[in-house]
XYZ file of C-alpha atoms in Angstrom:
640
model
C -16.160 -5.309 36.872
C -17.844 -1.976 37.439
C -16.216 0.587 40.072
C -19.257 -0.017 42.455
C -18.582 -3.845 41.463
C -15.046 -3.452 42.475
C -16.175 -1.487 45.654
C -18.673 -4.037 46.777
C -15.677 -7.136 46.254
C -13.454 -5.145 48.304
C -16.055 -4.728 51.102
C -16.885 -8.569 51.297
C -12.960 -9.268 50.609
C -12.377 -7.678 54.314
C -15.439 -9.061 55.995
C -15.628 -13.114 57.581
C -19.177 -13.023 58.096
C -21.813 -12.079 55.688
C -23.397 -8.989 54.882
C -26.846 -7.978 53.791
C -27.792 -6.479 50.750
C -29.668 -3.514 52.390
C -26.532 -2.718 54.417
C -24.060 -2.826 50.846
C -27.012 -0.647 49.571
C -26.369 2.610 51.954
C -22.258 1.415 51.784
C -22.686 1.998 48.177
C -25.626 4.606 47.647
C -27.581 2.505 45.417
C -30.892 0.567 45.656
C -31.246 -3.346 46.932
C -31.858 -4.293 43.658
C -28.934 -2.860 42.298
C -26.777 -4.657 44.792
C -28.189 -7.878 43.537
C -27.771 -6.845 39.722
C -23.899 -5.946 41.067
C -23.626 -9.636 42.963
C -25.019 -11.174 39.747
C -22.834 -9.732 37.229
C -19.417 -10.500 39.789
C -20.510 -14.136 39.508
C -20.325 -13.899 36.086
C -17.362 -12.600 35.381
C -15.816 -14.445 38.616
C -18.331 -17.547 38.577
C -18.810 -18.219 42.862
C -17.145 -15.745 44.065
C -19.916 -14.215 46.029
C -22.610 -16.253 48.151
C -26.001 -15.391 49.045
C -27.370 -16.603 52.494
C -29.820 -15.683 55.048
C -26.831 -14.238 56.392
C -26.050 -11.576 53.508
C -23.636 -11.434 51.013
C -19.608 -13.271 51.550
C -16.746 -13.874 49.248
C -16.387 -17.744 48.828
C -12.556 -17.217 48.263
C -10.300 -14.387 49.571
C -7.759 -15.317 47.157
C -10.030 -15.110 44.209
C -11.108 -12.077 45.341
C -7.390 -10.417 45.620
C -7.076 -11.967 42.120
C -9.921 -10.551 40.842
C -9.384 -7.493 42.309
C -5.447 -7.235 40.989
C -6.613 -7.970 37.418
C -9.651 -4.817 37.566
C -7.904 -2.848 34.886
C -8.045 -5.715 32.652
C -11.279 -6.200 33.393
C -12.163 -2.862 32.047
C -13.151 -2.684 28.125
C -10.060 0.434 26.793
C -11.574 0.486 23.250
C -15.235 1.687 21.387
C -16.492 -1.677 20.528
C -15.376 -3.274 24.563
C -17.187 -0.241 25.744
C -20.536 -0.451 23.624
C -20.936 -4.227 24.796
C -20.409 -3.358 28.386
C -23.124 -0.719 28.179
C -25.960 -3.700 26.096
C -24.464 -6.010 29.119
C -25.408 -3.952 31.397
C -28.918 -2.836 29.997
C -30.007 -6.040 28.948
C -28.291 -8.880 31.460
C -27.605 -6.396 34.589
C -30.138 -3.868 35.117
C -32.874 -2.140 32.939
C -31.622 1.273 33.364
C -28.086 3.183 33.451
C -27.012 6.497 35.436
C -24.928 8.073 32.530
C -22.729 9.844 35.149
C -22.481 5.845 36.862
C -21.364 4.693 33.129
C -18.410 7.113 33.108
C -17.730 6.202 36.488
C -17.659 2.355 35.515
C -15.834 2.987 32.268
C -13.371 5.504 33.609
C -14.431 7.529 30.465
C -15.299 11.315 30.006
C -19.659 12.155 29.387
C -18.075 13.474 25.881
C -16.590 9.874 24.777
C -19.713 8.025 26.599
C -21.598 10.273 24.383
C -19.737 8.761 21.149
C -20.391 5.128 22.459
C -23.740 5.642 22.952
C -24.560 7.042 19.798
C -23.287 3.517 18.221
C -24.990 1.845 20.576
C -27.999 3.149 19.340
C -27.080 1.976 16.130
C -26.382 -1.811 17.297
C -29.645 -1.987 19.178
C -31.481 -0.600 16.333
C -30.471 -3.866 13.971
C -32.393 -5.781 16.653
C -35.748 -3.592 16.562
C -34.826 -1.991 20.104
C -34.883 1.719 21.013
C -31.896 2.897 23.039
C -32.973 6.134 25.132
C -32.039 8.754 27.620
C -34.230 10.235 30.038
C -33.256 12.348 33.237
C -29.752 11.141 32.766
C -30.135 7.457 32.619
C -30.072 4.988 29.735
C -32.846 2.223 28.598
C -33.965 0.144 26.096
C -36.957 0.305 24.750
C -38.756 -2.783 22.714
C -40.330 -6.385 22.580
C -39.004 -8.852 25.129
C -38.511 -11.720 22.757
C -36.255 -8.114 20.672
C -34.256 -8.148 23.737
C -33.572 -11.754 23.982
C -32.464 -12.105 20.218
C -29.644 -9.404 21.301
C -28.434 -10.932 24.272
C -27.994 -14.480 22.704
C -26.288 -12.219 19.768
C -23.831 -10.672 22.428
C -23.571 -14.366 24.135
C -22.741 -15.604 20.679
C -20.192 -12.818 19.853
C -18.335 -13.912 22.926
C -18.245 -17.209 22.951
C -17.871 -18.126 19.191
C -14.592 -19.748 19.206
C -16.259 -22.043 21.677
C -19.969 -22.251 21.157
C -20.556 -25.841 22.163
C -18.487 -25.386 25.150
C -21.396 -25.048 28.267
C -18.483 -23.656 30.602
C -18.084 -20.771 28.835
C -21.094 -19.990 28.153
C -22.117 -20.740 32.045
C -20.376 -17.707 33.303
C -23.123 -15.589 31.920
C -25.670 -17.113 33.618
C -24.500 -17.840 37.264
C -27.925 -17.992 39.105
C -28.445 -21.773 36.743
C -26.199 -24.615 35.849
C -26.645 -24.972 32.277
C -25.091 -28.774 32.522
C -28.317 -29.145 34.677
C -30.594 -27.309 31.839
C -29.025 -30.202 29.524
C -29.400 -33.245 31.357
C -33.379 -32.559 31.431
C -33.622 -32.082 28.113
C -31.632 -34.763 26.866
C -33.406 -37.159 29.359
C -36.485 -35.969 27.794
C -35.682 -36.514 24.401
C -34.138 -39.607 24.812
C -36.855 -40.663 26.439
C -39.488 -39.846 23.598
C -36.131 -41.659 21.098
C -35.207 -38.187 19.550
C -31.944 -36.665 19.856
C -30.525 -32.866 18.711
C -27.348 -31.907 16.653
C -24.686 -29.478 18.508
C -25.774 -26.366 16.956
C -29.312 -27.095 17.820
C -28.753 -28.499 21.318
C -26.522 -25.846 22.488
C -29.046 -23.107 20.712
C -31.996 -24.947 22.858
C -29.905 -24.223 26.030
C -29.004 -20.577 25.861
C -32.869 -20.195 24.863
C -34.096 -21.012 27.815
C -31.100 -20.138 30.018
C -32.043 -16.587 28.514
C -36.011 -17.030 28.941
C -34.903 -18.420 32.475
C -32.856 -15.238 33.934
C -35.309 -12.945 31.851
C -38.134 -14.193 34.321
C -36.096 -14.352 37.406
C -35.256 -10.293 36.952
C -39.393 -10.785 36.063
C -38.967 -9.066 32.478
C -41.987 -11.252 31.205
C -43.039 -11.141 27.537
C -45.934 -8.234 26.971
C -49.076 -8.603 24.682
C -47.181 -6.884 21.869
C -44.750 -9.487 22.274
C -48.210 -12.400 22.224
C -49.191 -10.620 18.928
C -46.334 -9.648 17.335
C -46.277 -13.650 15.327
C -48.377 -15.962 14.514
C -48.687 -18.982 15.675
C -47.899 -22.132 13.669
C -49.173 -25.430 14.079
C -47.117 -27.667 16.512
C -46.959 -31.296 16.270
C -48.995 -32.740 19.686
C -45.703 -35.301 20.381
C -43.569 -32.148 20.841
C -45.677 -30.094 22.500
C -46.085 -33.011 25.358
C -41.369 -33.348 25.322
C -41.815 -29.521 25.542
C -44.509 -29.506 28.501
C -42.341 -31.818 30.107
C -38.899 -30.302 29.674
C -40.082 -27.093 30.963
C -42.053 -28.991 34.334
C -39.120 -30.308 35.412
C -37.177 -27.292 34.763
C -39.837 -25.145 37.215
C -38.949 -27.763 39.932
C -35.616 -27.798 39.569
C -34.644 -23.663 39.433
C -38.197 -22.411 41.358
C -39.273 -20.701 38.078
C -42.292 -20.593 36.103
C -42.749 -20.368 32.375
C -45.562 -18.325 30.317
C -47.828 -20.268 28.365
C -45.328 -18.320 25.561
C -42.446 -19.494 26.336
C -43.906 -22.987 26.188
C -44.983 -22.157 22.586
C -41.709 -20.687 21.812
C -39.731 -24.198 23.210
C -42.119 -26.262 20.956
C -41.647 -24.342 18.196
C -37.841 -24.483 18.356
C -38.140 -28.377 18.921
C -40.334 -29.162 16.310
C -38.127 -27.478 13.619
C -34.230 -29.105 15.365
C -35.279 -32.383 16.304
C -34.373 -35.622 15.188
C -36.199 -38.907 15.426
C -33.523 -41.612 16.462
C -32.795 -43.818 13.773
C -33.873 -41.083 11.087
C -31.546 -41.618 8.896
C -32.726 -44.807 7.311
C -36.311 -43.502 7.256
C -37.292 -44.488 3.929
C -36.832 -41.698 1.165
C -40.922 -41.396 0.443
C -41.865 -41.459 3.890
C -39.433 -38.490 4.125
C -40.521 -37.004 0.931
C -44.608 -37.200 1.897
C -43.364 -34.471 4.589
C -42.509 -31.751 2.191
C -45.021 -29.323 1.564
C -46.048 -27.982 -2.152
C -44.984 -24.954 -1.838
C -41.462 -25.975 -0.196
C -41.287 -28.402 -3.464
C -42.021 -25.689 -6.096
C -39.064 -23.555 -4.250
C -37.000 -26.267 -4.175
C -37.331 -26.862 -8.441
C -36.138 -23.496 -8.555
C -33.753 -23.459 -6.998
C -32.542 -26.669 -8.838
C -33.106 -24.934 -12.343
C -31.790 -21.402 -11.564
C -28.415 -22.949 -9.977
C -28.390 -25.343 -13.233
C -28.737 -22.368 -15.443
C -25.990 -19.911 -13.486
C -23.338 -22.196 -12.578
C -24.053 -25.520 -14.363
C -24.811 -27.416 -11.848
C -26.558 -30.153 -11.234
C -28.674 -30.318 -7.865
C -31.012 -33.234 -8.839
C -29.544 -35.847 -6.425
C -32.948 -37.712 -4.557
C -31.286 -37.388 -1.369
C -30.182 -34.340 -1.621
C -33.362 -32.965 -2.294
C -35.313 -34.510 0.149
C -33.135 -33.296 3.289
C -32.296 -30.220 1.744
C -36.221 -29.366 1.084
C -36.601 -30.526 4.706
C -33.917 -28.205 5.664
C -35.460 -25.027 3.107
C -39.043 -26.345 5.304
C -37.744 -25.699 8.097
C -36.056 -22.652 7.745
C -38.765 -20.793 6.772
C -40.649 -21.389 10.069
C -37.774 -20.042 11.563
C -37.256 -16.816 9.411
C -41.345 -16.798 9.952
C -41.246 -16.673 14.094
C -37.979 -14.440 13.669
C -36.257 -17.184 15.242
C -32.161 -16.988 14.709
C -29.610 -20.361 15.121
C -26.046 -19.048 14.915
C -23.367 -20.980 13.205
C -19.895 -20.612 15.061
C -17.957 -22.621 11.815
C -19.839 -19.454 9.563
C -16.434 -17.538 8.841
C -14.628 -20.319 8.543
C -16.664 -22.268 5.752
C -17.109 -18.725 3.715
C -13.054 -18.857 3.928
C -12.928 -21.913 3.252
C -15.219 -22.753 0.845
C -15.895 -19.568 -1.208
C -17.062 -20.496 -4.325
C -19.824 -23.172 -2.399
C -20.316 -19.861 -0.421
C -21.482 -18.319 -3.282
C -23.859 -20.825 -4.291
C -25.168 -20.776 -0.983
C -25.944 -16.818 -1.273
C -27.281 -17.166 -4.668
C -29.823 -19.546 -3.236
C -30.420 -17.414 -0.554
C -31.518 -14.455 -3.200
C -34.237 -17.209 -4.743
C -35.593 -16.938 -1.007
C -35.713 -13.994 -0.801
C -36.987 -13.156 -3.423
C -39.749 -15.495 -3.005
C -40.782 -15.239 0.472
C -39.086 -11.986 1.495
C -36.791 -13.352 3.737
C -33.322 -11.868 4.197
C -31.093 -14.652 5.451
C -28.192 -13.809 7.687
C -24.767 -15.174 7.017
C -25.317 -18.280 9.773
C -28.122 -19.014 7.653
C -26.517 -18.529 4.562
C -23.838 -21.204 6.009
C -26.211 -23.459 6.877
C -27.289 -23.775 3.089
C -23.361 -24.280 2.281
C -23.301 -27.340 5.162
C -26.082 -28.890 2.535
C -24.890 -28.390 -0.655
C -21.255 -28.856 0.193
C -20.584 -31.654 -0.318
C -23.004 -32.979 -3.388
C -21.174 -30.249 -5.485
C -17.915 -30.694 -3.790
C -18.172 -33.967 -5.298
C -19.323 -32.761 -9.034
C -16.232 -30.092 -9.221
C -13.892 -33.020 -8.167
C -15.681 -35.101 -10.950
C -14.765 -32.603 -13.497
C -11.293 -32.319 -12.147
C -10.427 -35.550 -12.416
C -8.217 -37.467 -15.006
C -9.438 -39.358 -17.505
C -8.286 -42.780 -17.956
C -8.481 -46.109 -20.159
C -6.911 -49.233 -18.701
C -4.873 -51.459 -21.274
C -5.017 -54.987 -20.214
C -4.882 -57.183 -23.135
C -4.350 -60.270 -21.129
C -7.589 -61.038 -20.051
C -10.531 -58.907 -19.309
C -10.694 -60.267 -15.520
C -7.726 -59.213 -14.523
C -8.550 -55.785 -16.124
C -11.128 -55.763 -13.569
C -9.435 -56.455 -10.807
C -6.621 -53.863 -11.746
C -9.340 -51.151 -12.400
C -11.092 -51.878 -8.861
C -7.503 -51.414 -6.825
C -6.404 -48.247 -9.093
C -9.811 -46.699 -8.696
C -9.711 -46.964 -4.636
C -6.368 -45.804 -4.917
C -6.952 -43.062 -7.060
C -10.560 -41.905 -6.061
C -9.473 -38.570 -5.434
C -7.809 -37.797 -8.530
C -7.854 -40.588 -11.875
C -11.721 -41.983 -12.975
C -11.376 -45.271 -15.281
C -13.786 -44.792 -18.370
C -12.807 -47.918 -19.910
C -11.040 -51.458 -20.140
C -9.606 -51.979 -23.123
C -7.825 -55.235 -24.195
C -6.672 -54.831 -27.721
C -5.017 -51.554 -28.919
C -7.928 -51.333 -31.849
C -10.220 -50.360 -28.738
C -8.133 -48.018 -27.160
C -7.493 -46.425 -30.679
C -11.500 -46.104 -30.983
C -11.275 -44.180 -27.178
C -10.511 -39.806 -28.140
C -11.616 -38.359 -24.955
C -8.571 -39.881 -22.453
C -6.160 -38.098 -20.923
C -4.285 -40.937 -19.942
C -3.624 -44.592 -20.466
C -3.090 -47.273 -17.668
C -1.189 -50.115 -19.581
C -0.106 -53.297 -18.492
C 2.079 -54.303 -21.479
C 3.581 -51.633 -24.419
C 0.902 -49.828 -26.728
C 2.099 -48.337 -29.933
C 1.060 -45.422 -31.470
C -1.018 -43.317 -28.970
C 2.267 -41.114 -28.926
C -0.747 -38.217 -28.658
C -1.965 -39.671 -25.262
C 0.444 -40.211 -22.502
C 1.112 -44.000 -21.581
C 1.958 -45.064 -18.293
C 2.962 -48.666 -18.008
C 2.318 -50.686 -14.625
C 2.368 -54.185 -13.511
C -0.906 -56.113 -12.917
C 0.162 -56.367 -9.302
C -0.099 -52.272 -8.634
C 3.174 -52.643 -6.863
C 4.655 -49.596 -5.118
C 6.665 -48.056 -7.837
C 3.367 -48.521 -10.120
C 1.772 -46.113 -7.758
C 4.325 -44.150 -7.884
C 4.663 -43.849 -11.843
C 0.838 -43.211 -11.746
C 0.762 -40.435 -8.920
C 3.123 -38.148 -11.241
C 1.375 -38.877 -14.551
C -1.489 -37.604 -12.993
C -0.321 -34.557 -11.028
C 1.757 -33.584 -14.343
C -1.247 -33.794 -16.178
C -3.745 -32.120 -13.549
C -1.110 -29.282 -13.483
C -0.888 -29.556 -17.252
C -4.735 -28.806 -17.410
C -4.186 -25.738 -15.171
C -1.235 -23.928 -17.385
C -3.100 -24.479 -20.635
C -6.187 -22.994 -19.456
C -4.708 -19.886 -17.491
C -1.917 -18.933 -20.570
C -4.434 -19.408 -22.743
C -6.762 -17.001 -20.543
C -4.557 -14.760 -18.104
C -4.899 -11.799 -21.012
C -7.960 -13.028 -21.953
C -9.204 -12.354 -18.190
C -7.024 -10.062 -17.032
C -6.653 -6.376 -19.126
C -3.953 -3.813 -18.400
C -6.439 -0.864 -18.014
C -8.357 -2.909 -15.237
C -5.345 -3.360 -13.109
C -4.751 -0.827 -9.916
C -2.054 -0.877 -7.300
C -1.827 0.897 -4.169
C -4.971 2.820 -4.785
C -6.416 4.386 -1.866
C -9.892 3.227 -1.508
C -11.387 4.374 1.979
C -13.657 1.259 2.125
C -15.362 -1.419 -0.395
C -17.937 0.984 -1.242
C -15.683 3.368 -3.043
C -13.558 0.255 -4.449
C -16.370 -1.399 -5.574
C -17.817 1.962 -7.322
C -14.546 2.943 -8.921
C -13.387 -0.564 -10.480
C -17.431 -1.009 -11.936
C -16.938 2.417 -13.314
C -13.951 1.551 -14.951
C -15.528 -1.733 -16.552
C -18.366 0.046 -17.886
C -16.134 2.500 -19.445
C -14.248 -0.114 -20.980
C -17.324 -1.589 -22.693
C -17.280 -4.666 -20.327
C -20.979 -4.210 -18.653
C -23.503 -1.868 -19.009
C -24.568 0.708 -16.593
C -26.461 -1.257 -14.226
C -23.842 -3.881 -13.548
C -22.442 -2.100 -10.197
C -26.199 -1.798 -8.658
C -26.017 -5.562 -9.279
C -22.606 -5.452 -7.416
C -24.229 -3.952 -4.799
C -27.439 -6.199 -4.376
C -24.893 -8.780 -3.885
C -22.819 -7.240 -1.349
C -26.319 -6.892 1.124
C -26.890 -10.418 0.927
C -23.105 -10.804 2.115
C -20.198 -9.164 1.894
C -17.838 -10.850 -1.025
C -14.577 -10.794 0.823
C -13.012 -14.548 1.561
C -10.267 -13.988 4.389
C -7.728 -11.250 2.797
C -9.266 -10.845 -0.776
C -12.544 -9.756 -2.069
C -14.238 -10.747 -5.187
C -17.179 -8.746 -5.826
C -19.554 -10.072 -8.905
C -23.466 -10.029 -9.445
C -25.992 -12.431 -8.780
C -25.899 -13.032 -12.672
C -23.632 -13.477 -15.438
C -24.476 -10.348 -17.152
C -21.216 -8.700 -18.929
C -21.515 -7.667 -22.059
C -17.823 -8.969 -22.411
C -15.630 -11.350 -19.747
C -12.894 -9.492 -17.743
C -11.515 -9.525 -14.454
C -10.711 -5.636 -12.570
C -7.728 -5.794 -10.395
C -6.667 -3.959 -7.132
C -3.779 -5.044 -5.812
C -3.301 -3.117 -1.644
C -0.004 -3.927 0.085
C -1.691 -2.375 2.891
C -5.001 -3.733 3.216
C -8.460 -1.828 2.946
C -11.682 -2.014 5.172
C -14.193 -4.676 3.822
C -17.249 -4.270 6.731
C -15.156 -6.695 9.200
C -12.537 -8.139 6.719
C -9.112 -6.657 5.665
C -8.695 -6.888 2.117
C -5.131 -7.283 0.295
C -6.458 -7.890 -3.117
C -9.660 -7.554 -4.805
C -11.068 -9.700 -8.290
C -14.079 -8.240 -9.467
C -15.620 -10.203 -11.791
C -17.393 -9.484 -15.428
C -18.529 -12.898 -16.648
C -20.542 -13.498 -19.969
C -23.068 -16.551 -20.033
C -20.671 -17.968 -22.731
C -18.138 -18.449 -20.629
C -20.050 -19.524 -17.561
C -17.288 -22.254 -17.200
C -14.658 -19.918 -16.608
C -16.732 -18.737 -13.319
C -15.573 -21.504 -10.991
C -11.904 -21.890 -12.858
C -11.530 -18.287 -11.641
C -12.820 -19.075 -7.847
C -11.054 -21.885 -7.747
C -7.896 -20.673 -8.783
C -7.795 -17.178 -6.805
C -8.277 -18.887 -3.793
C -5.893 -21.244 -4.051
C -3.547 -18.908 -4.970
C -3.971 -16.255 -2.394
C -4.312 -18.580 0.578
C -0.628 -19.194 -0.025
C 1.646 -16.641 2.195
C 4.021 -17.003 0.072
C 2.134 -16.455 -3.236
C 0.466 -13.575 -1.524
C 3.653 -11.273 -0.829
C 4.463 -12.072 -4.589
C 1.401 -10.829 -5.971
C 1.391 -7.848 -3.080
C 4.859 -6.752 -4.739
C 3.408 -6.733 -8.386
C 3.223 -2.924 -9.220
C 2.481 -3.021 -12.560
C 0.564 -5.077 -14.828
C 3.022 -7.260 -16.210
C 4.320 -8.530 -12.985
C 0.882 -9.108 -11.978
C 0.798 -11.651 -15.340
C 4.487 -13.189 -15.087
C 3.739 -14.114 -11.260
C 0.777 -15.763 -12.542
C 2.080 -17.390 -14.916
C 4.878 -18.862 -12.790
C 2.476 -19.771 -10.565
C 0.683 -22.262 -13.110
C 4.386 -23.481 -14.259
């Protein structure tokens, strides 16, 4: 709460009967309306605390008050960033306008240090296509409505990210509607034409009109810049008439009215987020007779230019029908300027970096194509798609390769292979049954052989014997063949690599970057001095870094769009005491110089950095490596 906020509390807090807002006006030496904006933005930060009435103003609870009241200093934001947000809150969900000299009152802050805040507010409100301004010493924002709405679902967002679907929190923001109330009319609705909504969508449907909703109860309607500022796309006549209806009942349930825009902009969000019940076993055509060409000749290119980087194959049916659906979609979004947030964003680029990085090399194709640059929700949405179909390829590749050696009979064979392949689907794949030796002898390509009785002379291939049963201790015998050899796999590839990758001129510890631009700059330099790229490899770095920044929780791992080196190597720079990386901090950074030969060696190395690092323990090992042969021993040991 404001001072004035804080005043006006304290006033009710001693008072049993109401007061009116013209009296808390001269009490306070503001306007009416500003009394309102003050009662308003109490409630949300305190949600009932302060009742309206015929009567006036009064404080629902005395003890919430004291409460509120006791925890004020809290309440006020002590560093830059707390401070800029209270000033957008203010200008965007409070009030239009700002005293400055009321701002340092509110923020117990000096003109000079308001000064510095709003300077970076200027720069926040920029990103959104807003003008921040002064004029006869107050503060306003300047710009299209739907500009201003974008930013305050952004701030919303910001806020409430570690609990996006939760209604309750984001309720307190808007204390004039119940948002549980918002929900239950669209639902109804839906349900009632049988379509339904994800989470992200539902809860992004809600705070869009929650926000459209207190926008036209402070009667900030859109403007005829805002009509023309888009065009207007095509919307099917079944959602328009769930739209129409969702927004009548709203209007007799709050007292509001919508624009004939904000019915557009409902439909349009609808029509691109809904689901019809019982979608999923549409047939695949049906589905596939939706996709436009244009969405179809992206989608083959995006197939063949992921197939030619990383070697992977993106040609599933399914897949492509409800990820070309998705791509459809998306591009009426990015069209109307229309922005879904994605609160499990950070966590799937931590996560999941090297799908990550699919998902922004797809997003370059885009924009490339259609001059689109996608944000990093959208960006995660992309990795929510592909996930899993190439989740399931790099586990493919992982896996063990077996024959089974049954020479009893060939039906038992197949009932063996059915009960190890459930129990091993993670881990072993079965290429063969075998039931004389002469047929395992013709098999080469195994990594392992499943036996149920002795085999001689494969001493080259390891030989696990079981029991047809696949009794306990047969599971157990399997489990460690198959981590020994997994982990096998690993060590052969990294000794025969680590100096391959990794080159003792490339390695830097300690040095004192001031951010990931200078980093970045410093270890390209040194790979194009060494021969390893040519000179416009770190502008490639770059490109990358715009369409999002390259740092996975505590490590970084900066490479192009393309495999472009001239020759493969890996620059390291090892901080004990981590560097800026926009909003990560960055312990160790792997910046990557891959050839098209080894194109392979691309997802070994994302693979195994990631593993690595996201191991406390293996971290503070490689954090104490000062020199380059530490750096190799630990990473060796590692692998042993």
């Amino acid at each position: 709460m404001t001072r004035k906020e804080i005043q006006l509390v304290q006033i009710l807090n001693q008072r049993e009967t109401g007061c009116t807002s013209s009296v808390l006006a001269e009490l306070l030496s503001c306007s009416v309306r500003t009394v309102k904006n003050y009662a308003a933005n109490i409630n949300r930060e305190v949600p009932g605390l302060i009742e309206s009435s015929r009567h006036g103003y009064v404080i629902t609870d005395h003890a919430l008050a004291m409460q509120a009241l006791g925890a004020k200093d809290r309440m006020i934001p002590q560093d830059s960033e707390g401070r800029q947000t209270w000033i957008l809150k203010a200008l965007l969900l409070g009030r239009q306008e700002a005293g400055l000299d009321e701002l340092c009152d509110e923020l117990y802050i000096s003109p000079a240090t308001l000064n510095l805040e709003l300077a970076k507010v200027k720069i926040r409100t920029a990103a959104f296509d807003l003008q921040f301004k002064t004029k006869n010493n107050v503060a306003f924002l300047e710009g299209l409505e739907k500009n201003k709405k974008k930013m305050i679902a952004s701030l919303i967002f910001d806020e409430t990210k570690d609990s996006f679907y939760s209604l309750d929190r984001i309720q307190a923001f808007f204390p004039e509607f119940s948002l549980k109330r918002i929900r239950e009319i669209v639902v109804e609705n839906l349900l009632k034409y049988q379509y339904f909504a994800d989470d992200y969508s539902m809860t992004n449907v809600i705070l869009m009109l929650a926000i459209a909703m207190d926008r036209q109860r402070q009667q900030f309607p859109y403007t005829e810049a805002d009509r023309h500022s888009q065009e207007q796309e095509n919307i099917p006549a079944h959602v328009e008439e769930i739209s129409v209806q969702i927004l009548s009942e709203l209007e007799e349930a709050f007292g509001i009215s919508f624009t004939e825009y904000e019915h557009y902009n409902l439909a349009l969000l609808l029509s691109i987020r809904l689901l019809k019940e019982g979608a999923e076993e549409q047939d695949s055509k049906k589905l596939k007779e939706r996709i436009t060409e244009p969405v179809g000749r992206l989608m083959e290119k995006i197939q063949s230019e992921v197939r030619r980087m990383f070697y992977i194959n993106l040609n599933d049916e399914d897949f492509y029908v409800r990820f070309s659906l998705h791509l459809q979609n998306m591009l009426i979004r990015l069209e109307n300027e229309i922005e879904l947030r994605n609160p499990q964003t950070v966590s799937i680029k931590n996560t999941a970096p090297f799908i990550y990085d699919v998902s922004v090399f797809i997003a370059n194709i885009i924009q490339k194509d259609y001059g689109f640059t996608l944000s990093e929700d959208e960006i995660a949405y992309i990795a929510l798609h592909i996930g899993v179909l190439i989740d399931d390829q790099l586990a493919l590749r992982d896996k063990i390769k077996g024959i089974l050696y049954c020479p009893q009979y060939y039906s038992v064979g197949m009932r063996l292979a059915d009960k190890i392949s459930v129990r091993f689907e993670d881990s072993l794949i079965l290429m063969s049954i075998a039931t004389s030796s002469e047929s395992v002898e013709e098999r080469t390509d195994a990594d392992l052989i499943v036996a149920t009785a002795p085999l001689e002379g494969k001493e080259s291939i390891p030989v696990v014997q079981i029991t047809t049963f696949l009794d306990t201790q047969d599971v157990l015998s399997l489990t460690q063949a198959v981590e020994t050899l997994k982990k096998k796999k690993l060590v052969t590839v990294l000794r025969n690599k680590l100096t391959y990758l990794f080159k003792e001129e490339l390695f830097y510890y300690d040095r004192k970057f001031k951010d990931n631009l200078e980093a970045i700059s410093t270890l390209a330099d040194a790979l194009e001095q060494g021969g390893y790229v040519d000179s416009s490899f770190k502008e490639k770095l770059f490109e990358r870094e715009k369409l999002s920044p390259s740092a996975y929780a505590n490590i970084a791992i900066p490479h192009p769009l393309e495999l472009c080196a001239r020759n493969t190597a890996i620059a390291v720079s090892i901080h004990p005491f981590p560097i800026s990386w926009d909003e990560n901090k960055v312990n160790i950074i792997f910046m990557l110089a891959v050839t098209k030969e080894d194109h392979l060696l691309f997802q070994d190395i994302f693979q195994f950095v990631t593993e690595v690092v996201s191991e406390p323990s293996n971290l503070s090992q490689i954090l104490s490596a000062s020199t380059y042969e530490e750096f190799i021993n630990i990473l060796l040991a590692f692998a042993d």
